[in-house]
Short mmCIF file of C-alpha atoms and ligand atoms in Angstrom, two decimals:
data_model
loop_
_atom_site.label_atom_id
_atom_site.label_comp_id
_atom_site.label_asym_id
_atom_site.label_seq_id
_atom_site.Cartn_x
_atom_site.Cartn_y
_atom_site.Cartn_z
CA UNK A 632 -33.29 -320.40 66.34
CA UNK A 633 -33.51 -322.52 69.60
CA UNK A 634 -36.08 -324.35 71.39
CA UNK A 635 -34.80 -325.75 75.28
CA UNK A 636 -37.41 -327.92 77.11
CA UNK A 637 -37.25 -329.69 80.65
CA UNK A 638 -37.25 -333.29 80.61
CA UNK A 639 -40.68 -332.99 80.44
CA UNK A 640 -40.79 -331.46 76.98
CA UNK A 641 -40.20 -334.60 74.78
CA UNK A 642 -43.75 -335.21 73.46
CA UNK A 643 -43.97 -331.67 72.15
CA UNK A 644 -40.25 -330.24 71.22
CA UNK A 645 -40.47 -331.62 68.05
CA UNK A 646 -44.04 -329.80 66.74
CA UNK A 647 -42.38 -326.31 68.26
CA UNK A 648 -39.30 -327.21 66.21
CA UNK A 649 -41.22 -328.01 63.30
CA UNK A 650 -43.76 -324.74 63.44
CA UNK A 651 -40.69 -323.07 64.42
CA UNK A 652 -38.67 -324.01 60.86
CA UNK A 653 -41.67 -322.74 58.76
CA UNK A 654 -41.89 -319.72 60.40
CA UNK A 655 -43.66 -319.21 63.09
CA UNK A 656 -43.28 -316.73 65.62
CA UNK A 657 -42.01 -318.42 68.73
CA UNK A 658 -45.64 -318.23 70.89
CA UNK A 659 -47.40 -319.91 67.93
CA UNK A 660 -44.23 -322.41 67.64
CA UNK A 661 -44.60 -323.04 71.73
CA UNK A 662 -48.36 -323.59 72.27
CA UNK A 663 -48.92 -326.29 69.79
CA UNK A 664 -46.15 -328.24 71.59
CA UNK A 665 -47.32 -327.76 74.51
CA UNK A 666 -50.52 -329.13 74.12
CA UNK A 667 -48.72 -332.33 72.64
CA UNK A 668 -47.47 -332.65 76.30
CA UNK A 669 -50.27 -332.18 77.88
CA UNK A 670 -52.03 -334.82 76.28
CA UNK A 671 -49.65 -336.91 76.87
CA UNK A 672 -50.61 -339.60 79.94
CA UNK A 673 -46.60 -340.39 80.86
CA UNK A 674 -45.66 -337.15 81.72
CA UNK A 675 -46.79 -337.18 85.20
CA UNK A 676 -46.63 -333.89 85.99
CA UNK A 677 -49.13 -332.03 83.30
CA UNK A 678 -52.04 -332.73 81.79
CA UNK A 679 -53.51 -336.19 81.32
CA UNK A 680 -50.99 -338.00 83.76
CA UNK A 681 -50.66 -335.40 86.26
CA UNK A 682 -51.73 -335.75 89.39
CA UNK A 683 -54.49 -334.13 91.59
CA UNK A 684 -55.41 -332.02 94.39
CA UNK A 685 -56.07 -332.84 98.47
CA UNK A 686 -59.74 -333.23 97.45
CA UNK A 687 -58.86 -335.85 94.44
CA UNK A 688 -59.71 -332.63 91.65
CA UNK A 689 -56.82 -331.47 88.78
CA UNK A 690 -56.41 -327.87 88.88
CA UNK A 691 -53.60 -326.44 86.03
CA UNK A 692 -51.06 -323.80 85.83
CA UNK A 693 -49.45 -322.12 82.87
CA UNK A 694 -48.23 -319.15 81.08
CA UNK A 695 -46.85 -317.62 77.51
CA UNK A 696 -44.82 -314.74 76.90
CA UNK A 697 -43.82 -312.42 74.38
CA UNK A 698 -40.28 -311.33 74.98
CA UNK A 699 -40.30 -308.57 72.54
CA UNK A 700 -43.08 -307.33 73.85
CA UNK A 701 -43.38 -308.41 77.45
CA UNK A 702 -46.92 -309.44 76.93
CA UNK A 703 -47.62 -312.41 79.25
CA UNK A 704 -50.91 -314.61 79.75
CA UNK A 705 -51.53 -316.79 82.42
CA UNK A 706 -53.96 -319.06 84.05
CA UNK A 707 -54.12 -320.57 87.17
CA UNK A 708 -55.77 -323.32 89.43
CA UNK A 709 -57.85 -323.79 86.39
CA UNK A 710 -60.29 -326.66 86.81
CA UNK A 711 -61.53 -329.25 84.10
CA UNK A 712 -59.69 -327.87 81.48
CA UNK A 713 -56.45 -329.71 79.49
CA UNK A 714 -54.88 -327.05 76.82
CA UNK A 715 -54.18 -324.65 79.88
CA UNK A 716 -51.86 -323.25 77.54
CA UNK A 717 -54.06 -322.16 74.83
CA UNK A 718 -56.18 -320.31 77.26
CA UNK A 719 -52.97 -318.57 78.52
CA UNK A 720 -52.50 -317.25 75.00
CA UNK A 721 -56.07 -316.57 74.54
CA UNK A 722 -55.82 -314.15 77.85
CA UNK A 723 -52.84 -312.81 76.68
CA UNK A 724 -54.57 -312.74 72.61
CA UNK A 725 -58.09 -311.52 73.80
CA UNK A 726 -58.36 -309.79 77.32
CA UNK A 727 -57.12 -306.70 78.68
CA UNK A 728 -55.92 -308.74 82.01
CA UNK A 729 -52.85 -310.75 82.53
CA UNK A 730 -53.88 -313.63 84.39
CA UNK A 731 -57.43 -315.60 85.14
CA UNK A 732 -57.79 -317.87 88.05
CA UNK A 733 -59.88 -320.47 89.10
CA UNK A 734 -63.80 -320.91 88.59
CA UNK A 735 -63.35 -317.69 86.03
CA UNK A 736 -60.64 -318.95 84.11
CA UNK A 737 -62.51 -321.92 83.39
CA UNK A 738 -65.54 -320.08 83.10
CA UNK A 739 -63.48 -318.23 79.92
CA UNK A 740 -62.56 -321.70 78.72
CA UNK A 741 -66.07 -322.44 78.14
CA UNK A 742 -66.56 -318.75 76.62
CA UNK A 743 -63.72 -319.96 74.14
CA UNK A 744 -65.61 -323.47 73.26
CA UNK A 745 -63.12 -325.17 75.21
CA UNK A 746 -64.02 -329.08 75.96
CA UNK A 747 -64.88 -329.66 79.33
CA UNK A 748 -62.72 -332.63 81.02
CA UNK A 749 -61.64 -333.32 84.68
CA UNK A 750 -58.04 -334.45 83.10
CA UNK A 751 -58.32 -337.10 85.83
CA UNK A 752 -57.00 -340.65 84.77
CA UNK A 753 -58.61 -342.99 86.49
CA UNK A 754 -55.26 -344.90 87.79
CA UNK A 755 -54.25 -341.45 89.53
CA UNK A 756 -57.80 -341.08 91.20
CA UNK A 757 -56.72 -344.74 92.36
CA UNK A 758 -53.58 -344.15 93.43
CA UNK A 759 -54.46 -340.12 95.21
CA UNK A 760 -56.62 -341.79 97.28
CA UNK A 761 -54.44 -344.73 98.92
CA UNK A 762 -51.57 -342.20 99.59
CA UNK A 763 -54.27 -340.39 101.46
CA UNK A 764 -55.52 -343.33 103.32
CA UNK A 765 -52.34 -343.91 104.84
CA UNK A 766 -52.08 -340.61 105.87
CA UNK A 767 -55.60 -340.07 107.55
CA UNK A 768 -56.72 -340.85 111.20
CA UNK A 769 -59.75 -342.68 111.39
CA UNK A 770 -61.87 -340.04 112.29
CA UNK A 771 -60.16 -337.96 109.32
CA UNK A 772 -61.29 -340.63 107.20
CA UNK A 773 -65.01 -340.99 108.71
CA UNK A 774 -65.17 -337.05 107.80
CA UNK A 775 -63.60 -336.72 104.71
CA UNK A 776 -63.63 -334.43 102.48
CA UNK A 777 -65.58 -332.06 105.44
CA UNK A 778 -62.05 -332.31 107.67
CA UNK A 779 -59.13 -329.85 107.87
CA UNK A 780 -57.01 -330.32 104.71
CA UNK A 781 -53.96 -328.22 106.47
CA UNK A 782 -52.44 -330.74 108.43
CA UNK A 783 -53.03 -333.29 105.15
CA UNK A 784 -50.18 -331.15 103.20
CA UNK A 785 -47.69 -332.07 105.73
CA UNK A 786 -48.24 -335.76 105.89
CA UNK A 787 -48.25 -336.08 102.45
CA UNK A 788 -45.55 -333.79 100.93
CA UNK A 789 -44.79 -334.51 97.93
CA UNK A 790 -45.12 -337.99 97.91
CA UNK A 791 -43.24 -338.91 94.44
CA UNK A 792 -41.57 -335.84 94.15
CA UNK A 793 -44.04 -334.91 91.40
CA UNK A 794 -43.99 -331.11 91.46
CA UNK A 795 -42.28 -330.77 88.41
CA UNK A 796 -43.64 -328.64 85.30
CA UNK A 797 -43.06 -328.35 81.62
CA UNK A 798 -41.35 -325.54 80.43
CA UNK A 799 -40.33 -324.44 76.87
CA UNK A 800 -38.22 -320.98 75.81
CA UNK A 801 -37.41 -320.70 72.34
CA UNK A 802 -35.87 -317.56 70.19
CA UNK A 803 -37.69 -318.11 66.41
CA UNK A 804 -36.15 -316.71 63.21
CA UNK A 805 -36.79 -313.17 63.93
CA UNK A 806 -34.82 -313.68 67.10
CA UNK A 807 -38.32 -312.96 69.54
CA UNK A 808 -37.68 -315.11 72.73
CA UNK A 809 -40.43 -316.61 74.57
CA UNK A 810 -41.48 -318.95 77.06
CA UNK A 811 -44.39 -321.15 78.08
CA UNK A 812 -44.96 -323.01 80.85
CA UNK A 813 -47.85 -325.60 82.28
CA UNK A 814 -48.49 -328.11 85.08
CA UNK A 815 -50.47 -329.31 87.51
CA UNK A 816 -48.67 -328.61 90.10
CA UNK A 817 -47.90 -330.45 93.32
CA UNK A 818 -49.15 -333.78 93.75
CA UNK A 819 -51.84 -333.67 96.82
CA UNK A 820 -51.17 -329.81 97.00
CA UNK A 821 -53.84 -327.74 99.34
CA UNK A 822 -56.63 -326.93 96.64
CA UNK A 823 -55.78 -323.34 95.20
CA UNK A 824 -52.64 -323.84 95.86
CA UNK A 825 -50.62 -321.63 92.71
CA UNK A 826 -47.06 -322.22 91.70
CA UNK A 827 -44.90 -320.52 89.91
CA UNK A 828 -45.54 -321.59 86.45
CA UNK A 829 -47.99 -319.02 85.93
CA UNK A 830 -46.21 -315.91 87.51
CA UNK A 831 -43.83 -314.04 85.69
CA UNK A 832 -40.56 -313.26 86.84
CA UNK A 833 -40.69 -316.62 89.43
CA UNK A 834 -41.75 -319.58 86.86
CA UNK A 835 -40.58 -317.72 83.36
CA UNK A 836 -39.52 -314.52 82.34
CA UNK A 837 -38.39 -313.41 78.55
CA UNK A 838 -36.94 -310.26 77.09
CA UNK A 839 -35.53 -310.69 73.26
CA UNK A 840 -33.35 -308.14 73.65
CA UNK A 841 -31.52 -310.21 76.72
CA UNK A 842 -32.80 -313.73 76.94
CA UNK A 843 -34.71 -315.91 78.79
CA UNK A 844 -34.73 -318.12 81.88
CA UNK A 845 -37.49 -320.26 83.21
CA UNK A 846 -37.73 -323.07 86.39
CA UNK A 847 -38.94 -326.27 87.49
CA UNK A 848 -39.64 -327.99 90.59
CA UNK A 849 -39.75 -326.11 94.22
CA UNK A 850 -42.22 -323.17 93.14
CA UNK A 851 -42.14 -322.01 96.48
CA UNK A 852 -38.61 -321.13 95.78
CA UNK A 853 -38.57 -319.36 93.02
CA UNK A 854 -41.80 -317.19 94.07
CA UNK A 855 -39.41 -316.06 96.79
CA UNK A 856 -36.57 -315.06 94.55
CA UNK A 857 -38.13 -314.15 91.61
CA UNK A 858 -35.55 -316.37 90.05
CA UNK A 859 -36.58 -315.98 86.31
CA UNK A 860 -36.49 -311.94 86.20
CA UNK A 861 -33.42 -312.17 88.42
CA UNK A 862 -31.50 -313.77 85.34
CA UNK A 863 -33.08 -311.84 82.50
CA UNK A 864 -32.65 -308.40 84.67
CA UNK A 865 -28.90 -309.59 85.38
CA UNK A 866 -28.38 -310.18 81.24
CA UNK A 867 -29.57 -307.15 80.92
CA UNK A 868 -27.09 -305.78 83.19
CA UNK A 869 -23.99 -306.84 81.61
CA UNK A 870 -23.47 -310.12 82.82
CA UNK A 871 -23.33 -313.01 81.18
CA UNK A 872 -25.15 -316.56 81.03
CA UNK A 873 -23.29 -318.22 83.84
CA UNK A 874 -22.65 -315.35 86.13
CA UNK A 875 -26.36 -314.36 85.80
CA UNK A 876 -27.08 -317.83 86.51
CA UNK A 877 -24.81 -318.62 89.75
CA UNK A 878 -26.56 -314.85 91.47
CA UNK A 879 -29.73 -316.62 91.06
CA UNK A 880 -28.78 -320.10 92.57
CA UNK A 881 -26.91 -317.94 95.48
CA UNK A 882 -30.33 -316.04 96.17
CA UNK A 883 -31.90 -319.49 96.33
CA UNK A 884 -29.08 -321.19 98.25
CA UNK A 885 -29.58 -318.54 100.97
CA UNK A 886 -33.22 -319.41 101.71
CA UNK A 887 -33.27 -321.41 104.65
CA UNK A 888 -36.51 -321.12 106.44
CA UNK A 889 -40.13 -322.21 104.35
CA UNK A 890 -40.40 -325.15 102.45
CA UNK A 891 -37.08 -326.50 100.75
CA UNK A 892 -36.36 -328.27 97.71
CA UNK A 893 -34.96 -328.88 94.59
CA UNK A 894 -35.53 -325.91 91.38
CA UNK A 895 -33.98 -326.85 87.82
CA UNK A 896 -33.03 -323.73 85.89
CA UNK A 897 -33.45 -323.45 82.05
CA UNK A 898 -31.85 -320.71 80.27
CA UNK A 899 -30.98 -319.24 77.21
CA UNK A 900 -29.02 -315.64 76.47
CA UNK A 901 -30.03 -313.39 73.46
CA UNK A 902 -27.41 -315.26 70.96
CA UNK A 903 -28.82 -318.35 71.25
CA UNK A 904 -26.60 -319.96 74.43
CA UNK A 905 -28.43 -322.43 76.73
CA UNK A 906 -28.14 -323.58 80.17
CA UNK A 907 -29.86 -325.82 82.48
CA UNK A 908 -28.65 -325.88 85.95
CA UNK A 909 -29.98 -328.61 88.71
CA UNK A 910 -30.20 -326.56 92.48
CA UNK A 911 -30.19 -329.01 94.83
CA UNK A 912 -32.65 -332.02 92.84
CA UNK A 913 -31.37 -335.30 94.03
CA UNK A 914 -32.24 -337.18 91.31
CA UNK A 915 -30.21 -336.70 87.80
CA UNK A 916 -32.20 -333.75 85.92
CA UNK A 917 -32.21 -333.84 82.03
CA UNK A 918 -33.21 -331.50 79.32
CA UNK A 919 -33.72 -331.22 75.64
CA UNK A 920 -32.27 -328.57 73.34
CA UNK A 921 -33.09 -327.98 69.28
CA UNK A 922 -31.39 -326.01 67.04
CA UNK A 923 -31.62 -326.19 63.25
CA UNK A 924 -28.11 -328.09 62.63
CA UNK A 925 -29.66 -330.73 64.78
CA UNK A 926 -32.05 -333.35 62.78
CA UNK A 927 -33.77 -333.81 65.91
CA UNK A 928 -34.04 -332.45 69.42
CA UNK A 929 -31.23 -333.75 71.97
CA UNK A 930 -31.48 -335.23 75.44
CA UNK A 931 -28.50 -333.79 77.47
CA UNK A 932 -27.98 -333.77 81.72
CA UNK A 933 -28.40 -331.00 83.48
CA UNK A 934 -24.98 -329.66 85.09
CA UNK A 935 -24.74 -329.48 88.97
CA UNK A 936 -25.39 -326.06 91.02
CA UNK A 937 -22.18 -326.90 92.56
CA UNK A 938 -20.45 -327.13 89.28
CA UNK A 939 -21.34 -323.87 88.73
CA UNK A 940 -18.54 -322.66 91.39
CA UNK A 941 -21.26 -320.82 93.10
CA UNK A 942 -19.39 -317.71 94.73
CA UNK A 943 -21.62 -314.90 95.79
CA UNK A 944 -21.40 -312.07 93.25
CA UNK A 945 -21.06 -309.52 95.09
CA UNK A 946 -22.02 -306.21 93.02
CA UNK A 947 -23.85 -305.60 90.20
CA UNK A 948 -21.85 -303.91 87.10
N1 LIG B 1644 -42.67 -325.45 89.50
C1 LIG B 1644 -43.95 -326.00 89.53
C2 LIG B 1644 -44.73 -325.67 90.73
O1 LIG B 1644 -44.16 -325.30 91.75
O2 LIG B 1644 -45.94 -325.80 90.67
#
């Protein structure tokens, strides 16, 4: 058994861990940790302390899924709504669709009983709103929230760096692999703006037989590359951890047009091996890791793309 979170995954690893040691299979092990995060207000990236939209509103992103089955549920640019992860598994439990976005996701929440909430702290509504000042022409101001939002997004790019994510993968004791992922997103994104923590093969991607890989950060990135299936599908091809690893930094590395940044890289292989790999994040990235010799979960640094010794590989076996 394993469970590898982001840095993000403190509040939470221990629950999964816990539902993990008495059995659970590794979805119902993932979602009540999860939720742990998201209620969390210091994680400023999910949930309670993440932050909102152009127009001052939270809208979430996240996913499960079943490696041994390849069943995935997702939701996205879900409004009002914390335990975006619950309703992720209740698509993927209940409906005979993938993914809900939007007004009808939340719509499905309410279906479900779900509380209502706008998840916005009033400190962020505070603090969304005299980033934006600074960015707005007078006029802009005068008209707000009935101006153009497009040239917004460029002034304010990520202001704090905040589009990070929490992501969890874990393989339970009848080795299933799975992931789940949720956020909130960018900070000031364009509202409707979807990452790629709800889309499988960019955000997360899990086969048991192979293993599992999911990201953080630059969703624009990793929508491009399909990072996530690029790792599991290269597992499955005969390579291992680290070489399946260093073809997906080298597909990101190449991108050099679109919006740039950093992606962090979690990973684990079929027998239980981790890695987290930091492409390009300035600031240190750290992770933490479970297994069952281990008391409690770990806190351990990320290792460097360039560490990696990122040479192109150049054919598949
Ligand atoms: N990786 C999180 C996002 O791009 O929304």
């Amino acid at each position: 058994m394993i469970v590898l979170g982001n840095s993000e995954s403190w509040p939470g690893i221990g629950k999964t861990a816990e539902h993990l040691q008495t059995g659970a299979h590794g979805l119902d092990a993932l979602v009540p940790g999860l939720s742990l995060v998201e209620a969390e207000t210091k994680i400023r990236s999910v949930g309670y302390g993440g932050w909102p939209n152009l127009l001052g509103n939270m809208e979430f992103d996240a996913s499960v899924m079943d490696g041994t089955t390849r069943d995935y549920g997702a939701v996205a640019a879900v409004p009002m709504t914390l335990e975006v992860t619950r309703l992720a598994k209740a698509v993927l439990d209940n409906l005979p669709h993938t993914m809900l976005v939007g007004e009808g996701a939340r719509r499905y929440a309410d279906e479900l009983g779900f509380d209502k909430d706008p998840v916005l702290l009033e400190h962020s509504k505070q603090v969304w709103w005299r980033k934006l000042e600074k960015v707005m022409s007078a006029e802009q101001k005068a008209q707000f929230p009935n101006t153009a939002l497009a040239p917004l997004t460029k002034a304010i790019t990520d202001p704090e760096k905040v589009r990070d994510t929490t992501v969890f993968l874990c393989k339970d004791n009848r080795n299933n692999i799975c992931t789940a992922t949720s956020t909130s997103g960018w900070a000031w994104k364009y509202p409707g703006r979807v990452g790629d923590s709800p889309i499988p093969g960019a955000g997360f991607y899990a086969d048991s037989r192979y293993g599992a890989a999911a990201c953080t950060h630059t969703g624009e990135m990793t929508m491009r590359c399909s990072s996530a299936r690029t790792i599991v599908l290269a597992l499955k091809l005969g390579m291992g951890l680290d070489e399946a690893l260093r073809l997906a930094i080298t597909e990101l590395q190449e991108l050099k047009s679109g919006y740039i940044g950093g992606v962090v890289i979690h990973a684990i292989d079929a027998a239980g091996n981790h890695r987290v790999v930091n492409v390009g994040c300035e600031e240190e990235i750290n992770y933490w890791v479970w297994t069952p010799e281990l008391e409690k979960a770990e806190k351990h640094k990320a290792i460097l793309a360039e560490d990696m010794h990122t040479a192109r590989v150049e054919a598949l076996p």
